[in-house]
Amino acid sequence: MIPQLIPIQIKPGIVRDTTHYSNKGGWWDSNFVRFRNGLPEKMGGWQAATSSTFLGSCRSLINWTTNDGLNRTGFGTNLKYYILTGGNYLDITPIRKTDTLTNPFTTQSGSSIVTVTDASNGVVQNDFVTFSGASSVGGIPADNLNQELKVVTVVNPSTYTVDTGYVATSSTTGGGTVTAVYQINTGLDTYVPGVGWGAGTWGRNGWGQPSDTPTTGTQIGLWSSALFGQDLLICQRGGGIYYWSASTPNARAVNITTLPYASDAPTIATEILVSDVDRHAIALGCNQLGSSTQDPMSVRWSDTESAANWTPQSTNTAGGFQLSNGSKIVTGLRTRSEVLVWTDSAIYSMQFIGAPYVFKLSLLSGYTNISGPKSKIVVNDIAYWMGRDQFFLYNGRVSVLPCPIRDYVFSRLNKNQIEKVYAGSNIAYNEIIWLYPSTNSSENDSYVIFNYVENAWYFGSIVRTAWLDKSYAQYPTATDNNGNYYYHEYGFDDGSTNPPSPIDAYIESSPVEIGTGNDFMFVRHAIPDLTFRTSTATSPAVTFTMEAQQQPGGPYSGVQNKNVIKTGSYPVDQFTEKLYTRLRCRSLIFRVESNQLGTGWRLGTPRIMASTDGLRG
């Protein structure tokens, strides 16, 4: 065969639920690479949105502008709830109770840890309490006591310890008359599964042996949030519902039961939503009317335009109903025309129809599931969610969303931390993103993306706990597990370090062959086709790697690495003309990778100069 230029055209998207060879002509692996117009390109980087940090792991984000045009972002962490304004975090975490104590502090000489006595204080580890009015004790100054302190340990129902940050010079008890203001209980950052005798099916293991089947543990700290006009409704999962007024931004959120004209408001709920045009506050998994006990399948809503009045009357539209399919409500989602509600085995639709029934309830599917409260998103009035073993969508009917990397994703999903799965969108690139924890991680360290325009899937690794598409902000934003908040699609580098670090972005193909792969081919050279688009590096570069294979699954016969360098000043579309490879093989694997500051790139259609070279190995 006379040598000829052969274009390498590879289908968009990553495919892993097959063998490496049977995916020939497709892409196999990637990191920080997306597809646009069928072609792969490096994703944008990220930069800190503010120099301030927050406490805890954020798993709830909401962004809006108030009536006076101020931009607000709500952050729900396992420890606190914050409002970001002007680059600073306002702590609006609700108050649980206030106690007046007498000589509550006991010091230990040589230690900054102080024991606090308060009968029936109700704290859990990592709770926050603010003291005022205290006098110095054991050499610890009053200023070190009269502040917000974090509970270090819970000794018993009447005593707990805090760290004052100042070492006591004597062991004594005192403090005088002290006011203690307790914030609502904090949540866990990591789900701890139960194991031991009695876990799982009886008799599954030998007598006296612990079961390896996790049982229900204490849930992680999760918040839901919904706008009520310019104000905010927030709900700590399994706790109360709280109201924050934008007109008094420095005030903490208050329980809706304390609002003016409050009537029969829920005292405990799984989640809070607000319907669209009619503006009803909707509580999922809440206590029923006249009861203080949480009902995990109960749905109640307030009177229209009121977050306080929940008493059903002939003169208002408050009401509620009981779901029947499932054992608990997991989450809800407002779309343009309805409210979707997921239980652990079904999905329902709530549609506003007006008086006297207010909402119409319809069972959409009794054979679906959802991985966690944050794993759903609505884009263009289509709902997408990640289940426990596959992906779904709802566009008028519930369907399984075909995914060619399904086995790859769910086989490496840490099922013990599945409630941390977080769904987001990046509409500028037509993407739905799911952040999830991999098998060996207790935190979201991986992502999987569905591009609904390209009908392509791709994946990679990054530590992010929550994601928010750009709305009133210029960029999509996300949080990590160290209290940082980032702008994404910002430049091409990792701005979490100072100075920024390069991002290792790559994409690798499955085997590419001439014809049926019967003959060997001799590849004389390759002609790359890349653009470095808006790179800021003086000489942006990628590494273009071709890996030669003799047989599927066999060792590579050789690896040829060449740098493709864009010469000239920015921006210049001038590329390396040829890579002299001289490889003999049956199939080639192509890999494009960059690990350089300020480098963005987009791959086109590279070509190889190749000819058939007989059958002998």
XYZ file of C-alpha atoms in Angstrom:
617
model
C 0.000 0.000 0.000
C 1.289 3.432 -0.933
C 1.696 5.623 2.190
C -1.259 7.898 2.608
C -2.494 10.443 5.100
C -5.246 8.951 7.267
C -7.381 11.292 9.381
C -7.966 10.147 12.957
C -11.615 10.850 13.647
C -12.800 9.670 17.046
C -16.378 9.712 18.320
C -17.100 12.266 21.093
C -17.471 11.030 24.661
C -15.784 8.421 26.829
C -16.817 4.762 26.680
C -15.716 2.349 29.423
C -18.510 -0.225 29.687
C -16.847 -2.446 27.087
C -13.351 -3.724 26.319
C -10.544 -1.429 25.302
C -10.368 -2.967 21.848
C -14.097 -3.149 21.117
C -14.237 0.599 21.729
C -11.854 1.175 18.816
C -12.418 4.525 17.233
C -13.583 5.918 20.588
C -12.149 7.685 23.627
C -11.250 5.674 26.735
C -9.863 7.953 29.439
C -9.833 11.650 30.332
C -9.324 14.265 33.004
C -10.343 17.948 32.800
C -11.336 17.514 29.160
C -14.786 18.187 27.681
C -16.342 17.864 24.231
C -17.609 20.730 22.111
C -18.817 20.340 18.541
C -17.646 16.731 18.722
C -14.046 17.637 19.596
C -12.164 17.409 22.905
C -10.768 20.486 24.635
C -9.242 21.303 27.993
C -11.654 22.610 30.634
C -11.183 25.960 32.289
C -9.400 26.375 35.603
C -10.483 27.917 38.893
C -9.651 30.792 41.184
C -10.638 31.630 44.776
C -13.789 33.763 44.815
C -12.875 35.270 48.187
C -9.931 35.136 50.566
C -12.313 34.333 53.440
C -13.108 30.749 54.406
C -16.023 29.054 56.152
C -16.245 26.314 58.769
C -17.372 22.815 57.870
C -18.092 21.099 54.560
C -20.567 22.968 52.359
C -23.224 20.783 50.705
C -25.801 23.439 49.879
C -25.407 26.526 47.681
C -27.936 29.135 46.550
C -27.346 32.481 44.839
C -29.711 35.421 44.285
C -29.972 39.207 44.289
C -32.056 41.155 46.768
C -34.523 43.892 45.876
C -31.806 46.521 46.306
C -29.534 44.700 43.850
C -27.138 43.107 46.356
C -25.700 39.714 45.461
C -26.135 37.025 48.105
C -24.959 33.425 48.288
C -26.119 30.954 50.939
C -23.766 28.245 52.217
C -25.064 25.331 54.286
C -22.268 23.373 55.958
C -22.387 20.541 58.469
C -21.426 23.097 61.143
C -22.985 26.427 60.113
C -25.149 28.362 57.709
C -23.576 31.428 56.096
C -24.533 34.261 53.774
C -21.676 35.518 51.592
C -21.855 39.230 50.900
C -19.062 41.537 49.818
C -16.490 38.765 50.154
C -17.342 38.115 53.825
C -19.335 35.308 55.437
C -22.207 36.275 57.729
C -22.982 33.547 60.253
C -26.784 33.245 60.361
C -26.854 29.840 62.072
C -30.056 29.683 64.168
C -30.012 29.712 67.959
C -31.322 26.616 69.743
C -31.609 27.975 73.269
C -30.158 30.414 75.826
C -29.257 29.465 79.420
C -28.166 31.496 82.446
C -25.445 29.694 84.418
C -23.704 30.247 87.728
C -19.966 29.508 88.020
C -20.116 26.990 85.163
C -16.387 26.804 84.321
C -13.868 24.336 85.740
C -10.232 24.809 84.760
C -7.280 22.437 84.872
C -3.862 23.927 85.515
C -1.662 23.703 82.433
C -4.579 23.161 80.028
C -6.642 25.455 77.815
C -9.547 22.999 77.959
C -12.370 24.143 80.237
C -15.214 21.962 81.490
C -18.646 23.612 81.345
C -21.519 22.523 83.604
C -25.033 23.093 82.266
C -27.736 20.588 83.121
C -29.523 19.211 80.043
C -27.487 21.376 77.695
C -28.310 19.161 74.694
C -25.006 19.729 72.898
C -23.214 17.314 70.595
C -19.556 17.322 69.672
C -18.590 20.265 67.423
C -21.567 22.393 68.502
C -21.026 26.107 69.053
C -21.857 28.118 72.139
C -21.307 31.815 72.842
C -20.675 32.935 76.427
C -21.078 36.443 77.795
C -20.811 38.035 81.237
C -18.104 35.637 82.441
C -15.253 36.736 84.684
C -11.757 35.300 84.480
C -11.266 31.795 85.905
C -8.063 29.957 86.818
C -5.925 32.567 85.089
C -7.896 32.374 81.832
C -8.891 35.955 80.878
C -12.579 36.832 80.533
C -12.086 37.695 76.836
C -11.088 34.089 76.157
C -14.325 32.896 77.734
C -16.725 35.552 76.431
C -16.727 34.476 72.793
C -18.031 31.773 70.486
C -16.420 28.450 71.378
C -16.647 24.997 69.869
C -17.600 21.949 71.918
C -14.596 19.611 72.045
C -16.124 16.681 73.931
C -19.436 15.808 75.543
C -18.654 14.377 78.975
C -22.226 13.604 80.056
C -25.678 15.221 79.661
C -24.688 17.951 82.131
C -21.074 18.727 81.200
C -18.971 19.326 78.108
C -15.582 20.830 77.303
C -14.424 23.781 75.193
C -10.988 25.016 74.200
C -10.405 28.641 75.247
C -7.028 28.913 73.539
C -5.425 30.094 76.788
C -3.630 27.835 79.270
C -5.005 27.968 82.819
C -2.590 28.662 85.662
C -4.670 26.948 88.350
C -7.390 24.348 88.789
C -10.593 25.930 90.025
C -14.289 26.549 89.369
C -15.952 29.894 88.731
C -16.970 32.442 86.107
C -19.808 34.191 87.925
C -23.176 34.672 86.243
C -22.778 33.605 82.616
C -25.160 33.648 79.661
C -24.735 30.687 77.273
C -26.260 30.967 73.798
C -26.379 27.622 71.982
C -26.571 27.295 68.215
C -28.552 24.414 66.717
C -26.820 21.054 66.786
C -24.210 20.450 64.126
C -24.192 17.455 61.772
C -21.604 14.854 60.857
C -19.164 15.547 58.050
C -18.792 11.866 57.196
C -21.421 9.140 57.410
C -20.355 6.384 59.817
C -22.053 3.081 58.928
C -23.064 0.770 61.732
C -21.441 -2.640 61.905
C -21.561 -5.246 64.574
C -23.790 -7.894 66.106
C -27.270 -7.673 64.693
C -26.306 -5.666 61.620
C -27.727 -7.056 58.407
C -29.649 -10.308 58.060
C -29.771 -12.441 61.231
C -27.373 -15.354 61.006
C -25.517 -13.918 58.003
C -22.141 -14.453 59.677
C -21.056 -16.779 62.466
C -22.373 -16.458 66.000
C -20.727 -13.520 67.729
C -19.082 -12.229 64.565
C -19.750 -8.651 63.425
C -21.641 -8.230 60.196
C -19.888 -6.541 57.284
C -23.226 -5.115 56.148
C -23.548 -1.419 57.087
C -26.613 -0.476 59.082
C -28.233 2.921 59.340
C -25.846 5.423 60.938
C -26.249 9.042 61.899
C -26.839 11.164 58.794
C -24.414 13.813 57.639
C -25.222 17.493 58.087
C -27.279 18.632 55.083
C -29.283 21.801 54.456
C -31.978 22.628 51.934
C -32.719 26.223 50.965
C -35.371 28.056 48.953
C -36.058 31.688 48.148
C -39.188 33.288 49.510
C -39.139 36.557 47.599
C -35.807 38.162 48.511
C -35.725 36.260 51.810
C -34.470 32.765 52.458
C -36.001 29.621 53.929
C -33.511 27.026 55.167
C -33.987 23.590 56.718
C -31.452 21.476 58.492
C -32.264 17.919 57.400
C -34.173 16.271 60.214
C -34.440 19.592 62.050
C -36.448 22.792 62.022
C -37.306 25.256 59.248
C -35.824 28.742 59.546
C -36.407 32.142 57.968
C -33.762 34.758 57.143
C -34.813 38.259 56.175
C -32.660 40.132 53.660
C -33.816 43.415 55.214
C -31.937 42.540 58.437
C -28.870 40.785 57.009
C -26.848 40.734 60.239
C -29.570 38.903 62.160
C -29.605 35.138 62.485
C -32.250 32.969 60.842
C -35.246 32.311 63.095
C -37.573 29.346 63.372
C -40.724 29.859 61.290
C -42.778 28.949 64.353
C -41.688 32.305 65.839
C -42.747 34.431 62.852
C -45.676 36.850 63.239
C -48.997 35.105 62.578
C -47.305 31.672 62.732
C -49.905 28.913 62.867
C -49.272 25.156 62.917
C -45.908 25.562 61.193
C -43.871 22.329 60.965
C -41.330 21.912 63.743
C -39.253 19.234 61.985
C -38.745 18.377 58.321
C -36.527 16.606 55.833
C -36.467 19.422 53.272
C -38.002 22.792 52.401
C -39.060 24.076 48.957
C -41.059 27.010 47.632
C -43.457 26.602 44.695
C -43.158 29.004 41.808
C -45.976 31.402 40.869
C -48.323 30.623 43.781
C -45.432 30.735 46.300
C -46.315 28.101 48.869
C -43.645 26.960 51.317
C -43.554 23.144 51.019
C -42.197 20.945 53.808
C -41.212 17.377 52.951
C -40.972 14.603 55.544
C -42.426 16.816 58.281
C -44.619 16.403 61.342
C -48.319 16.146 60.560
C -50.827 18.732 61.687
C -51.389 18.393 65.422
C -48.331 16.196 65.979
C -44.735 16.924 66.963
C -43.375 13.611 65.608
C -41.661 13.594 62.245
C -43.515 11.638 59.560
C -40.983 10.755 56.818
C -43.748 10.431 54.160
C -45.736 13.567 55.004
C -45.951 16.614 52.703
C -47.406 19.893 53.939
C -47.601 23.383 52.437
C -48.336 26.824 53.801
C -50.910 29.348 52.699
C -49.922 31.165 49.511
C -47.510 34.078 50.066
C -47.049 33.037 53.692
C -44.230 31.101 55.290
C -45.943 31.278 58.705
C -49.546 30.120 58.248
C -49.807 26.335 57.827
C -53.317 25.825 59.208
C -55.671 24.504 56.483
C -58.847 26.599 56.368
C -61.614 27.260 53.871
C -60.259 30.804 53.555
C -56.688 29.827 52.636
C -54.753 27.298 50.523
C -52.659 25.573 53.211
C -52.826 21.784 53.170
C -50.974 18.525 52.911
C -51.091 14.840 52.051
C -49.378 11.551 52.726
C -47.277 9.681 50.160
C -47.714 5.921 50.057
C -44.987 4.474 47.829
C -41.771 4.135 49.806
C -40.686 4.428 53.409
C -39.280 7.969 53.450
C -39.047 11.090 51.346
C -35.508 11.648 50.112
C -35.741 15.009 48.342
C -37.758 17.358 46.132
C -37.122 19.620 43.151
C -39.037 22.517 41.663
C -39.313 22.601 37.875
C -41.048 25.153 35.690
C -44.418 23.416 35.807
C -44.415 21.120 38.853
C -42.659 19.994 41.998
C -40.997 16.567 41.890
C -40.766 14.518 45.078
C -38.592 11.417 45.436
C -39.083 8.728 48.034
C -36.617 5.876 48.455
C -38.492 3.873 45.796
C -40.680 6.247 43.752
C -41.067 9.688 42.249
C -44.183 11.884 42.486
C -45.363 15.040 40.772
C -47.088 17.904 42.589
C -48.901 20.300 40.235
C -50.651 23.443 41.403
C -54.323 23.336 40.357
C -55.815 25.912 42.721
C -58.617 25.633 45.272
C -60.026 23.522 46.695
C -57.354 20.820 46.264
C -54.427 23.247 45.669
C -51.994 20.554 44.496
C -52.598 17.496 42.351
C -50.472 14.501 43.300
C -49.414 11.976 40.617
C -47.202 8.911 40.909
C -44.746 9.130 38.008
C -42.830 5.924 38.702
C -42.843 3.360 41.465
C -39.610 1.774 40.250
C -36.935 4.400 40.552
C -34.410 5.531 43.134
C -32.113 8.458 43.843
C -28.645 8.374 45.378
C -29.091 11.320 47.721
C -30.820 14.646 48.441
C -28.379 16.678 46.322
C -28.038 14.378 43.311
C -30.774 15.981 41.164
C -30.831 19.016 38.856
C -33.255 20.571 36.401
C -32.018 22.046 33.099
C -34.310 23.326 30.345
C -37.237 21.931 32.350
C -35.780 18.407 32.213
C -34.869 16.781 35.521
C -31.728 14.647 35.719
C -30.623 12.584 38.685
C -28.144 9.972 39.750
C -29.671 6.843 41.190
C -28.016 4.174 43.250
C -26.923 2.189 40.192
C -27.891 4.202 37.094
C -28.843 7.661 35.835
C -32.373 8.917 35.149
C -34.194 11.784 33.492
C -37.742 13.115 33.559
C -39.066 15.077 30.589
C -42.751 14.235 31.006
C -41.958 10.589 31.608
C -39.318 8.882 33.737
C -36.572 7.191 31.711
C -33.211 5.595 32.346
C -30.481 7.831 30.945
C -28.150 5.593 28.877
C -24.570 5.952 30.088
C -21.552 4.268 28.432
C -19.461 4.727 31.606
C -22.129 3.510 34.023
C -20.202 0.457 35.258
C -17.059 2.532 35.650
C -18.809 5.180 37.790
C -20.928 2.959 40.023
C -18.233 0.328 40.565
C -15.998 3.016 42.067
C -18.717 4.899 43.973
C -18.316 4.848 47.762
C -21.820 3.673 48.659
C -21.306 4.492 52.352
C -20.985 8.189 51.456
C -23.603 8.202 48.699
C -25.576 11.046 50.335
C -22.692 13.372 49.394
C -23.361 13.036 45.647
C -23.998 16.546 44.333
C -25.528 17.453 40.966
C -24.920 20.727 39.166
C -25.020 22.255 35.713
C -22.696 24.247 33.489
C -25.154 25.559 30.935
C -22.511 27.502 29.003
C -21.106 24.116 27.934
C -24.387 22.126 27.967
C -23.207 19.970 30.876
C -24.760 18.150 33.816
C -22.118 17.356 36.447
C -22.265 14.904 39.328
C -19.658 15.128 42.074
C -19.203 11.853 43.946
C -16.852 10.063 46.380
C -14.781 7.253 44.913
C -14.236 3.921 46.628
C -11.157 4.933 48.617
C -12.378 8.399 49.556
C -14.837 9.667 52.149
C -15.236 12.952 50.237
C -16.327 13.910 46.720
C -13.103 13.491 44.779
C -14.481 12.573 41.349
C -16.896 13.909 38.748
C -18.929 12.510 35.876
C -20.437 14.793 33.234
C -23.246 14.331 30.722
C -23.234 16.745 27.792
C -26.860 16.787 26.689
C -26.154 18.487 23.347
C -23.217 16.271 22.332
C -24.870 13.222 23.984
C -21.410 12.531 25.398
C -20.145 11.426 28.805
C -16.758 12.126 30.379
C -15.157 12.006 33.811
C -12.224 13.080 35.943
C -10.990 13.820 39.444
C -11.446 16.901 41.623
C -12.357 17.508 45.270
C -15.569 19.544 45.345
C -18.423 19.282 47.850
C -21.012 21.510 46.120
C -21.517 23.205 42.738
C -23.559 26.172 41.531
C -24.012 27.241 37.922
C -23.484 30.872 37.089
C -26.661 32.887 37.493
C -26.026 36.258 39.065
C -22.309 35.443 39.250
C -20.032 35.630 36.212
C -18.709 32.081 36.608
C -19.881 28.706 37.885
C -18.800 28.289 41.501
C -17.930 25.374 43.763
C -16.650 24.579 47.249
C -13.950 22.230 48.489
C -13.629 20.443 51.843
C -11.312 23.067 53.335
C -13.741 25.973 53.490
C -12.807 27.477 50.115
C -15.133 28.878 47.464
C -14.004 28.973 43.823
C -14.877 30.538 40.502
C -14.674 27.843 37.815
C -14.031 28.239 34.082
C -11.583 30.941 35.184
C -8.337 30.835 33.202
C -6.667 27.460 32.727
C -4.875 26.866 36.035
C -5.440 25.601 39.567
C -5.821 28.833 41.518
C -6.192 27.108 44.884
C -2.426 27.482 45.344
C -0.273 30.591 45.442
C 1.181 30.865 42.883
C -1.308 28.907 40.726
C -0.449 25.354 39.719
C -0.803 23.742 36.293
C -3.735 21.395 35.697
C -2.940 17.927 34.390
C -5.485 17.582 31.577
C -5.469 14.646 29.187
C -7.529 12.487 26.885
C -6.643 9.041 25.596
C -8.207 6.962 22.849
C -8.932 3.299 22.468
C -7.047 1.544 19.633
C -7.154 2.991 16.112
C -6.499 0.650 13.171
C -6.177 0.609 9.394
C -9.043 -1.429 7.961
C -9.848 -4.518 10.034
C -6.522 -4.569 11.836
C -5.394 -7.715 10.007
C -2.256 -6.092 8.598
C 0.481 -4.292 10.401
C 0.819 -0.638 9.564
C 3.950 1.436 9.368
C 3.412 4.960 10.640
C 6.055 7.302 9.228
C 4.861 10.511 10.823
C 1.852 12.240 12.310
C 0.407 15.664 11.643
C -1.196 17.093 14.770
C -4.193 19.395 14.598
C -4.599 21.590 17.672
C -5.443 25.134 18.558
C -4.218 26.718 21.757
C -7.201 29.101 21.729
C -6.955 31.693 24.535
C -3.807 30.391 26.214
C -1.873 32.897 28.292
C 1.433 30.995 28.295
C 4.167 32.448 26.104
C 4.784 29.076 24.463
C 1.842 26.801 25.220
C 2.508 23.133 24.603
C 0.976 19.701 24.894
C 2.472 16.243 24.785
C 1.170 14.204 21.874
C 1.720 10.498 22.604
C 1.171 7.538 20.292
C 1.274 4.093 21.829
C 1.766 1.227 19.424
C 0.000 -2.123 20.049
C 0.516 -5.490 18.448
C -2.495 -7.286 19.948
C -5.501 -6.176 22.002
C -4.616 -6.331 25.661
C -0.966 -7.010 24.857
C 1.974 -4.843 25.855
C 2.734 -1.736 23.883
C 5.537 -2.272 21.371
C 6.815 1.233 21.772
C 5.896 4.701 22.909
C 6.826 7.808 21.003
C 6.508 11.131 22.852
C 6.672 14.403 20.945
C 5.982 17.940 22.070
C 3.625 19.966 19.903
C 4.681 23.552 20.438
C 2.781 26.669 19.456
C 5.389 29.197 18.488
C 5.125 32.927 18.299
C 3.481 35.423 20.635
C -0.018 35.107 22.053
C -2.296 34.484 20.284
C -0.711 32.632 17.360
C -2.176 29.595 15.611
C 1.090 28.094 14.437
C 1.704 24.395 15.110
C 4.375 21.781 14.897
C 4.113 20.431 11.348
C 5.159 16.810 11.785
C 5.994 14.226 14.392
C 8.465 11.708 13.019
C 7.297 8.484 14.608
C 8.375 5.440 12.502
C 6.163 3.029 14.429
C 5.169 -0.424 13.233
C 2.025 -1.831 14.822
C -1.489 -3.129 14.286
C -3.152 -0.365 16.289
C -2.332 2.986 17.817
C -3.516 4.668 20.999
C -3.464 8.455 20.947
C -3.022 10.592 24.039
C -2.963 14.371 24.297
C -1.846 15.811 27.628
C -0.900 19.195 29.053
C 0.627 20.086 32.390
C 1.749 23.657 31.888
C 0.596 26.986 33.291
C -1.647 29.168 31.166
C -2.303 26.476 28.565
C -5.647 25.835 26.939
C -6.082 23.655 23.890
C -8.568 22.090 21.555
C -7.888 18.987 19.503
C -9.035 18.839 15.896
C -8.450 15.945 13.466
C -4.836 14.730 13.539
C -3.581 12.602 10.653
C -1.006 9.856 10.310
C 1.092 8.976 7.268
C 0.782 5.200 7.202
C 0.959 2.200 4.905
C 0.229 -1.519 5.295
C 3.311 -3.493 6.234
C 2.475 -7.194 5.916
C 1.331 -9.764 8.459
C 4.582 -10.791 10.142
C 5.126 -9.615 13.701
